[in-house]
């Protein structure tokens, strides 16, 4: 029999309206009150957190969404976690639907693996557990010294496809690059739909970015000892753009985990339109939609962009009516309830493959 812990509280670590709204949705589903705290910026932009109630011996869940000011949101989370740690909280669990800096999880030239640094900072601040959703790379979980529950948004997005897209049976799931093919295949199999892959110039350039293997530069000083003469690698050359799969007369649904710079999505939509697709949808978990993304989407061949509320995007929705939101507070609330009661998390991953 599961034994409940002595008590738990849910706090919002962000001063933004969107984070507070998500925290309220979660607490309403749990039937608890939102913890009393104040998060604000000093006149010199320093982050200040005041916890207004006792948390001694309790399990604390901190809800933190990541708005455009990423670094401020990270400091809010770190300062609140440390405040709770020094107030003798028993466990401090961060609920971070979108984990920031997740794209910087590989070594690039002489850069750093920032997501590993952030994981160490969160542990040092006092966090003992993380609940997140659709990490950019699942291997990021290995950066943490404490448990990480990486939830999936695919059941909610699939439900949206089935309920909100008329004639979705005539759709085809599209991967905008070969690297996204596994995720697209998982969607296609569960929806019993076909699969298409875009290959060529429209593919994501992330795999082509230089990493540590290209350091030091190829230019060598011929004066003195030259060292080993290694074979020269042929330069990469992208093939002409190709759509593998028939999209003519179909609804094209592009799936991905993050939509931020929409240039690749807009280019993919144009290609699909040229190949005969009559409607184009984009399904993504995290709608960062930075810079001119709303305007580019509005002017493009894309009919609808569907994202979850893991990241605040109310301003972008006002700028572009094509952007729709799916609420995932239900699964976050259930994860909190199960962790508090010591129940298995396996139920939240039923019928979900590792490729999601």
PDB file of N, CA and C in Angstrom, residues 166-243:
ATOM      1  N   UNK A 166     -10.448  17.852 -39.789  1.00  0.00           N
ATOM      2  CA  UNK A 166     -11.438  17.112 -40.577  1.00  0.00           C
ATOM      3  C   UNK A 166     -10.742  16.217 -41.612  1.00  0.00           C
ATOM      4  N   UNK A 167     -11.279  15.027 -41.786  1.00  0.00           N
ATOM      5  CA  UNK A 167     -10.750  14.092 -42.784  1.00  0.00           C
ATOM      6  C   UNK A 167      -9.273  13.799 -42.543  1.00  0.00           C
ATOM      7  N   UNK A 168      -8.879  13.627 -41.262  1.00  0.00           N
ATOM      8  CA  UNK A 168      -7.472  13.362 -40.982  1.00  0.00           C
ATOM      9  C   UNK A 168      -7.021  12.013 -41.530  1.00  0.00           C
ATOM     10  N   UNK A 169      -7.976  11.153 -41.863  1.00  0.00           N
ATOM     11  CA  UNK A 169      -7.618   9.859 -42.450  1.00  0.00           C
ATOM     12  C   UNK A 169      -6.951  10.032 -43.809  1.00  0.00           C
ATOM     13  N   UNK A 170      -7.155  11.190 -44.418  1.00  0.00           N
ATOM     14  CA  UNK A 170      -6.521  11.476 -45.703  1.00  0.00           C
ATOM     15  C   UNK A 170      -5.201  12.222 -45.514  1.00  0.00           C
ATOM     16  N   UNK A 171      -4.657  12.186 -44.301  1.00  0.00           N
ATOM     17  CA  UNK A 171      -3.424  12.914 -43.995  1.00  0.00           C
ATOM     18  C   UNK A 171      -2.210  12.012 -44.143  1.00  0.00           C
ATOM     19  N   UNK A 172      -1.064  12.638 -44.178  1.00  0.00           N
ATOM     20  CA  UNK A 172       0.211  11.929 -44.179  1.00  0.00           C
ATOM     21  C   UNK A 172       1.145  12.650 -43.219  1.00  0.00           C
ATOM     22  N   UNK A 173       1.857  11.882 -42.386  1.00  0.00           N
ATOM     23  CA  UNK A 173       2.785  12.463 -41.418  1.00  0.00           C
ATOM     24  C   UNK A 173       4.108  12.735 -42.122  1.00  0.00           C
ATOM     25  N   UNK A 174       4.661  13.935 -41.890  1.00  0.00           N
ATOM     26  CA  UNK A 174       5.865  14.364 -42.603  1.00  0.00           C
ATOM     27  C   UNK A 174       6.979  14.669 -41.600  1.00  0.00           C
ATOM     28  N   UNK A 175       8.168  14.158 -41.888  1.00  0.00           N
ATOM     29  CA  UNK A 175       9.372  14.538 -41.162  1.00  0.00           C
ATOM     30  C   UNK A 175      10.119  15.559 -42.008  1.00  0.00           C
ATOM     31  N   UNK A 176      10.376  16.737 -41.461  1.00  0.00           N
ATOM     32  CA  UNK A 176      11.007  17.790 -42.271  1.00  0.00           C
ATOM     33  C   UNK A 176      12.485  17.550 -42.487  1.00  0.00           C
ATOM     34  N   UNK A 177      13.048  16.543 -41.847  1.00  0.00           N
ATOM     35  CA  UNK A 177      14.439  16.152 -42.057  1.00  0.00           C
ATOM     36  C   UNK A 177      14.570  14.682 -41.675  1.00  0.00           C
ATOM     37  N   UNK A 178      15.587  14.000 -42.187  1.00  0.00           N
ATOM     38  CA  UNK A 178      15.768  12.593 -41.812  1.00  0.00           C
ATOM     39  C   UNK A 178      15.935  12.381 -40.319  1.00  0.00           C
ATOM     40  N   UNK A 179      16.494  13.373 -39.609  1.00  0.00           N
ATOM     41  CA  UNK A 179      16.689  13.224 -38.165  1.00  0.00           C
ATOM     42  C   UNK A 179      15.372  13.173 -37.400  1.00  0.00           C
ATOM     43  N   UNK A 180      14.292  13.675 -37.999  1.00  0.00           N
ATOM     44  CA  UNK A 180      12.981  13.660 -37.345  1.00  0.00           C
ATOM     45  C   UNK A 180      12.130  12.477 -37.783  1.00  0.00           C
ATOM     46  N   UNK A 181      12.720  11.553 -38.546  1.00  0.00           N
ATOM     47  CA  UNK A 181      11.930  10.461 -39.129  1.00  0.00           C
ATOM     48  C   UNK A 181      11.385   9.504 -38.064  1.00  0.00           C
ATOM     49  N   UNK A 182      12.166   9.247 -37.001  1.00  0.00           N
ATOM     50  CA  UNK A 182      11.699   8.308 -35.979  1.00  0.00           C
ATOM     51  C   UNK A 182      10.462   8.832 -35.271  1.00  0.00           C
ATOM     52  N   UNK A 183      10.475  10.115 -34.915  1.00  0.00           N
ATOM     53  CA  UNK A 183       9.315  10.713 -34.262  1.00  0.00           C
ATOM     54  C   UNK A 183       8.102  10.665 -35.195  1.00  0.00           C
ATOM     55  N   UNK A 184       8.311  11.029 -36.464  1.00  0.00           N
ATOM     56  CA  UNK A 184       7.208  11.018 -37.427  1.00  0.00           C
ATOM     57  C   UNK A 184       6.665   9.610 -37.634  1.00  0.00           C
ATOM     58  N   UNK A 185       7.550   8.625 -37.651  1.00  0.00           N
ATOM     59  CA  UNK A 185       7.111   7.241 -37.826  1.00  0.00           C
ATOM     60  C   UNK A 185       6.243   6.789 -36.657  1.00  0.00           C
ATOM     61  N   UNK A 186       6.612   7.208 -35.436  1.00  0.00           N
ATOM     62  CA  UNK A 186       5.816   6.855 -34.259  1.00  0.00           C
ATOM     63  C   UNK A 186       4.399   7.419 -34.366  1.00  0.00           C
ATOM     64  N   UNK A 187       4.273   8.683 -34.807  1.00  0.00           N
ATOM     65  CA  UNK A 187       2.959   9.294 -35.004  1.00  0.00           C
ATOM     66  C   UNK A 187       2.188   8.549 -36.091  1.00  0.00           C
ATOM     67  N   UNK A 188       2.852   8.254 -37.196  1.00  0.00           N
ATOM     68  CA  UNK A 188       2.187   7.610 -38.332  1.00  0.00           C
ATOM     69  C   UNK A 188       1.655   6.237 -37.951  1.00  0.00           C
ATOM     70  N   UNK A 189       2.410   5.477 -37.177  1.00  0.00           N
ATOM     71  CA  UNK A 189       1.978   4.138 -36.798  1.00  0.00           C
ATOM     72  C   UNK A 189       0.767   4.179 -35.883  1.00  0.00           C
ATOM     73  N   UNK A 190       0.743   5.127 -34.945  1.00  0.00           N
ATOM     74  CA  UNK A 190      -0.391   5.193 -34.014  1.00  0.00           C
ATOM     75  C   UNK A 190      -1.645   5.760 -34.668  1.00  0.00           C
ATOM     76  N   UNK A 191      -1.470   6.603 -35.685  1.00  0.00           N
ATOM     77  CA  UNK A 191      -2.629   7.157 -36.394  1.00  0.00           C
ATOM     78  C   UNK A 191      -3.023   6.327 -37.610  1.00  0.00           C
ATOM     79  N   UNK A 192      -2.229   5.270 -37.884  1.00  0.00           N
ATOM     80  CA  UNK A 192      -2.470   4.405 -39.060  1.00  0.00           C
ATOM     81  C   UNK A 192      -2.428   5.226 -40.352  1.00  0.00           C
ATOM     82  N   UNK A 193      -1.404   6.080 -40.452  1.00  0.00           N
ATOM     83  CA  UNK A 193      -1.254   6.949 -41.619  1.00  0.00           C
ATOM     84  C   UNK A 193       0.074   6.682 -42.312  1.00  0.00           C
ATOM     85  N   UNK A 194       0.228   7.231 -43.519  1.00  0.00           N
ATOM     86  CA  UNK A 194       1.464   7.101 -44.253  1.00  0.00           C
ATOM     87  C   UNK A 194       2.527   8.053 -43.739  1.00  0.00           C
ATOM     88  N   UNK A 195       3.744   7.861 -44.251  1.00  0.00           N
ATOM     89  CA  UNK A 195       4.894   8.644 -43.789  1.00  0.00           C
ATOM     90  C   UNK A 195       5.650   9.203 -44.986  1.00  0.00           C
ATOM     91  N   UNK A 196       6.058  10.462 -44.874  1.00  0.00           N
ATOM     92  CA  UNK A 196       6.892  11.097 -45.895  1.00  0.00           C
ATOM     93  C   UNK A 196       8.062  11.792 -45.198  1.00  0.00           C
ATOM     94  N   UNK A 197       9.194  11.856 -45.893  1.00  0.00           N
ATOM     95  CA  UNK A 197      10.399  12.473 -45.336  1.00  0.00           C
ATOM     96  C   UNK A 197      10.958  13.457 -46.350  1.00  0.00           C
ATOM     97  N   UNK A 198      11.247  14.666 -45.897  1.00  0.00           N
ATOM     98  CA  UNK A 198      11.894  15.672 -46.743  1.00  0.00           C
ATOM     99  C   UNK A 198      13.397  15.555 -46.552  1.00  0.00           C
ATOM    100  N   UNK A 199      14.104  15.425 -47.683  1.00  0.00           N
ATOM    101  CA  UNK A 199      15.558  15.253 -47.626  1.00  0.00           C
ATOM    102  C   UNK A 199      16.213  16.224 -48.597  1.00  0.00           C
ATOM    103  N   UNK A 200      17.249  16.887 -48.135  1.00  0.00           N
ATOM    104  CA  UNK A 200      17.946  17.813 -49.007  1.00  0.00           C
ATOM    105  C   UNK A 200      18.160  19.151 -48.332  1.00  0.00           C
ATOM    106  N   UNK A 201      17.979  20.232 -49.078  1.00  0.00           N
ATOM    107  CA  UNK A 201      18.307  21.561 -48.584  1.00  0.00           C
ATOM    108  C   UNK A 201      17.425  22.009 -47.439  1.00  0.00           C
ATOM    109  N   UNK A 202      16.228  21.454 -47.294  1.00  0.00           N
ATOM    110  CA  UNK A 202      15.323  21.899 -46.242  1.00  0.00           C
ATOM    111  C   UNK A 202      15.591  21.226 -44.920  1.00  0.00           C
ATOM    112  N   UNK A 203      16.523  20.271 -44.868  1.00  0.00           N
ATOM    113  CA  UNK A 203      16.734  19.559 -43.620  1.00  0.00           C
ATOM    114  C   UNK A 203      17.419  20.446 -42.596  1.00  0.00           C
ATOM    115  N   UNK A 204      17.231  20.079 -41.330  1.00  0.00           N
ATOM    116  CA  UNK A 204      17.783  20.886 -40.235  1.00  0.00           C
ATOM    117  C   UNK A 204      19.297  20.897 -40.322  1.00  0.00           C
ATOM    118  N   UNK A 205      19.860  22.068 -40.144  1.00  0.00           N
ATOM    119  CA  UNK A 205      21.300  22.208 -40.280  1.00  0.00           C
ATOM    120  C   UNK A 205      22.050  21.806 -39.022  1.00  0.00           C
ATOM    121  N   UNK A 206      21.331  21.383 -37.974  1.00  0.00           N
ATOM    122  CA  UNK A 206      22.001  21.090 -36.702  1.00  0.00           C
ATOM    123  C   UNK A 206      23.040  19.983 -36.865  1.00  0.00           C
ATOM    124  N   UNK A 207      22.725  18.955 -37.662  1.00  0.00           N
ATOM    125  CA  UNK A 207      23.643  17.840 -37.825  1.00  0.00           C
ATOM    126  C   UNK A 207      24.891  18.238 -38.597  1.00  0.00           C
ATOM    127  N   UNK A 208      24.814  19.375 -39.327  1.00  0.00           N
ATOM    128  CA  UNK A 208      25.947  19.819 -40.118  1.00  0.00           C
ATOM    129  C   UNK A 208      26.853  20.786 -39.378  1.00  0.00           C
ATOM    130  N   UNK A 209      26.467  21.146 -38.168  1.00  0.00           N
ATOM    131  CA  UNK A 209      27.280  22.102 -37.418  1.00  0.00           C
ATOM    132  C   UNK A 209      28.596  21.451 -37.010  1.00  0.00           C
ATOM    133  N   UNK A 210      29.673  22.206 -37.057  1.00  0.00           N
ATOM    134  CA  UNK A 210      30.983  21.663 -36.715  1.00  0.00           C
ATOM    135  C   UNK A 210      31.049  21.369 -35.227  1.00  0.00           C
ATOM    136  N   UNK A 211      31.597  20.214 -34.886  1.00  0.00           N
ATOM    137  CA  UNK A 211      31.759  19.883 -33.479  1.00  0.00           C
ATOM    138  C   UNK A 211      33.242  19.755 -33.159  1.00  0.00           C
ATOM    139  N   UNK A 212      33.576  19.186 -32.019  1.00  0.00           N
ATOM    140  CA  UNK A 212      34.954  19.122 -31.581  1.00  0.00           C
ATOM    141  C   UNK A 212      35.875  18.336 -32.497  1.00  0.00           C
ATOM    142  N   UNK A 213      35.284  17.466 -33.338  1.00  0.00           N
ATOM    143  CA  UNK A 213      36.128  16.675 -34.229  1.00  0.00           C
ATOM    144  C   UNK A 213      36.787  17.533 -35.300  1.00  0.00           C
ATOM    145  N   UNK A 214      36.298  18.748 -35.528  1.00  0.00           N
ATOM    146  CA  UNK A 214      36.877  19.639 -36.524  1.00  0.00           C
ATOM    147  C   UNK A 214      37.881  20.613 -35.898  1.00  0.00           C
ATOM    148  N   UNK A 215      38.283  20.378 -34.662  1.00  0.00           N
ATOM    149  CA  UNK A 215      39.221  21.254 -33.979  1.00  0.00           C
ATOM    150  C   UNK A 215      40.505  20.482 -33.710  1.00  0.00           C
ATOM    151  N   UNK A 216      41.691  21.016 -34.006  1.00  0.00           N
ATOM    152  CA  UNK A 216      41.958  22.373 -34.501  1.00  0.00           C
ATOM    153  C   UNK A 216      41.633  22.524 -35.977  1.00  0.00           C
ATOM    154  N   UNK A 217      41.655  23.774 -36.492  1.00  0.00           N
ATOM    155  CA  UNK A 217      41.321  24.000 -37.895  1.00  0.00           C
ATOM    156  C   UNK A 217      42.267  23.246 -38.820  1.00  0.00           C
ATOM    157  N   UNK A 218      41.799  23.065 -40.069  1.00  0.00           N
ATOM    158  CA  UNK A 218      42.566  22.301 -41.040  1.00  0.00           C
ATOM    159  C   UNK A 218      43.833  23.017 -41.477  1.00  0.00           C
ATOM    160  N   UNK A 219      43.900  24.376 -41.325  1.00  0.00           N
ATOM    161  CA  UNK A 219      45.080  25.137 -41.749  1.00  0.00           C
ATOM    162  C   UNK A 219      46.249  24.788 -40.836  1.00  0.00           C
ATOM    163  N   UNK A 220      47.342  24.364 -41.443  1.00  0.00           N
ATOM    164  CA  UNK A 220      48.488  23.932 -40.654  1.00  0.00           C
ATOM    165  C   UNK A 220      49.696  24.822 -40.939  1.00  0.00           C
ATOM    166  N   UNK A 221      50.526  24.948 -39.944  1.00  0.00           N
ATOM    167  CA  UNK A 221      51.773  25.692 -40.104  1.00  0.00           C
ATOM    168  C   UNK A 221      52.819  24.738 -40.668  1.00  0.00           C
ATOM    169  N   UNK A 222      53.309  25.023 -41.880  1.00  0.00           N
ATOM    170  CA  UNK A 222      54.223  24.110 -42.551  1.00  0.00           C
ATOM    171  C   UNK A 222      55.647  24.225 -42.025  1.00  0.00           C
ATOM    172  N   UNK A 223      55.924  25.243 -41.218  1.00  0.00           N
ATOM    173  CA  UNK A 223      57.271  25.384 -40.655  1.00  0.00           C
ATOM    174  C   UNK A 223      57.367  24.538 -39.410  1.00  0.00           C
ATOM    175  N   UNK A 224      58.313  23.621 -39.379  1.00  0.00           N
ATOM    176  CA  UNK A 224      58.461  22.768 -38.217  1.00  0.00           C
ATOM    177  C   UNK A 224      57.800  21.416 -38.446  1.00  0.00           C
ATOM    178  N   UNK A 225      57.624  20.700 -37.354  1.00  0.00           N
ATOM    179  CA  UNK A 225      57.071  19.346 -37.434  1.00  0.00           C
ATOM    180  C   UNK A 225      55.576  19.399 -37.777  1.00  0.00           C
ATOM    181  N   UNK A 226      55.175  18.660 -38.790  1.00  0.00           N
ATOM    182  CA  UNK A 226      53.780  18.698 -39.250  1.00  0.00           C
ATOM    183  C   UNK A 226      52.922  17.634 -38.590  1.00  0.00           C
ATOM    184  N   UNK A 227      53.521  16.691 -37.890  1.00  0.00           N
ATOM    185  CA  UNK A 227      52.736  15.663 -37.238  1.00  0.00           C
ATOM    186  C   UNK A 227      52.246  14.633 -38.235  1.00  0.00           C
ATOM    187  N   UNK A 228      51.219  13.882 -37.844  1.00  0.00           N
ATOM    188  CA  UNK A 228      50.670  12.836 -38.701  1.00  0.00           C
ATOM    189  C   UNK A 228      49.897  13.444 -39.857  1.00  0.00           C
ATOM    190  N   UNK A 229      50.036  12.831 -41.020  1.00  0.00           N
ATOM    191  CA  UNK A 229      49.286  13.270 -42.190  1.00  0.00           C
ATOM    192  C   UNK A 229      48.005  12.454 -42.284  1.00  0.00           C
ATOM    193  N   UNK A 230      46.896  13.017 -41.845  1.00  0.00           N
ATOM    194  CA  UNK A 230      45.616  12.306 -41.857  1.00  0.00           C
ATOM    195  C   UNK A 230      44.938  12.490 -43.206  1.00  0.00           C
ATOM    196  N   UNK A 231      44.141  11.509 -43.624  1.00  0.00           N
ATOM    197  CA  UNK A 231      43.423  11.652 -44.896  1.00  0.00           C
ATOM    198  C   UNK A 231      42.475  12.838 -44.853  1.00  0.00           C
ATOM    199  N   UNK A 232      42.373  13.562 -45.950  1.00  0.00           N
ATOM    200  CA  UNK A 232      41.475  14.703 -46.020  1.00  0.00           C
ATOM    201  C   UNK A 232      40.039  14.225 -46.239  1.00  0.00           C
ATOM    202  N   UNK A 233      39.102  14.804 -45.488  1.00  0.00           N
ATOM    203  CA  UNK A 233      37.692  14.452 -45.627  1.00  0.00           C
ATOM    204  C   UNK A 233      37.063  15.276 -46.745  1.00  0.00           C
ATOM    205  N   UNK A 234      36.236  14.633 -47.535  1.00  0.00           N
ATOM    206  CA  UNK A 234      35.526  15.348 -48.591  1.00  0.00           C
ATOM    207  C   UNK A 234      34.478  16.263 -47.981  1.00  0.00           C
ATOM    208  N   UNK A 235      34.318  17.440 -48.550  1.00  0.00           N
ATOM    209  CA  UNK A 235      33.334  18.394 -48.041  1.00  0.00           C
ATOM    210  C   UNK A 235      31.930  17.865 -48.267  1.00  0.00           C
ATOM    211  N   UNK A 236      31.020  18.178 -47.325  1.00  0.00           N
ATOM    212  CA  UNK A 236      29.624  17.766 -47.464  1.00  0.00           C
ATOM    213  C   UNK A 236      28.945  18.577 -48.562  1.00  0.00           C
ATOM    214  N   UNK A 237      28.051  17.909 -49.263  1.00  0.00           N
ATOM    215  CA  UNK A 237      27.272  18.591 -50.290  1.00  0.00           C
ATOM    216  C   UNK A 237      25.842  18.088 -50.215  1.00  0.00           C
ATOM    217  N   UNK A 238      24.926  18.996 -49.940  1.00  0.00           N
ATOM    218  CA  UNK A 238      23.530  18.593 -49.809  1.00  0.00           C
ATOM    219  C   UNK A 238      22.956  18.208 -51.169  1.00  0.00           C
ATOM    220  N   UNK A 239      22.207  17.116 -51.198  1.00  0.00           N
ATOM    221  CA  UNK A 239      21.591  16.707 -52.463  1.00  0.00           C
ATOM    222  C   UNK A 239      20.426  17.618 -52.809  1.00  0.00           C
ATOM    223  N   UNK A 240      19.948  17.577 -54.030  1.00  0.00           N
ATOM    224  CA  UNK A 240      18.744  18.338 -54.380  1.00  0.00           C
ATOM    225  C   UNK A 240      17.579  17.906 -53.496  1.00  0.00           C
ATOM    226  N   UNK A 241      16.705  18.842 -53.183  1.00  0.00           N
ATOM    227  CA  UNK A 241      15.622  18.548 -52.260  1.00  0.00           C
ATOM    228  C   UNK A 241      14.696  17.475 -52.821  1.00  0.00           C
ATOM    229  N   UNK A 242      14.329  16.535 -51.974  1.00  0.00           N
ATOM    230  CA  UNK A 242      13.510  15.402 -52.378  1.00  0.00           C
ATOM    231  C   UNK A 242      12.475  15.136 -51.297  1.00  0.00           C
ATOM    232  N   UNK A 243      11.259  14.817 -51.717  1.00  0.00           N
ATOM    233  CA  UNK A 243      10.229  14.368 -50.787  1.00  0.00           C
ATOM    234  C   UNK A 243      10.044  12.877 -51.010  1.00  0.00           C
TER     235      UNK A 243
END
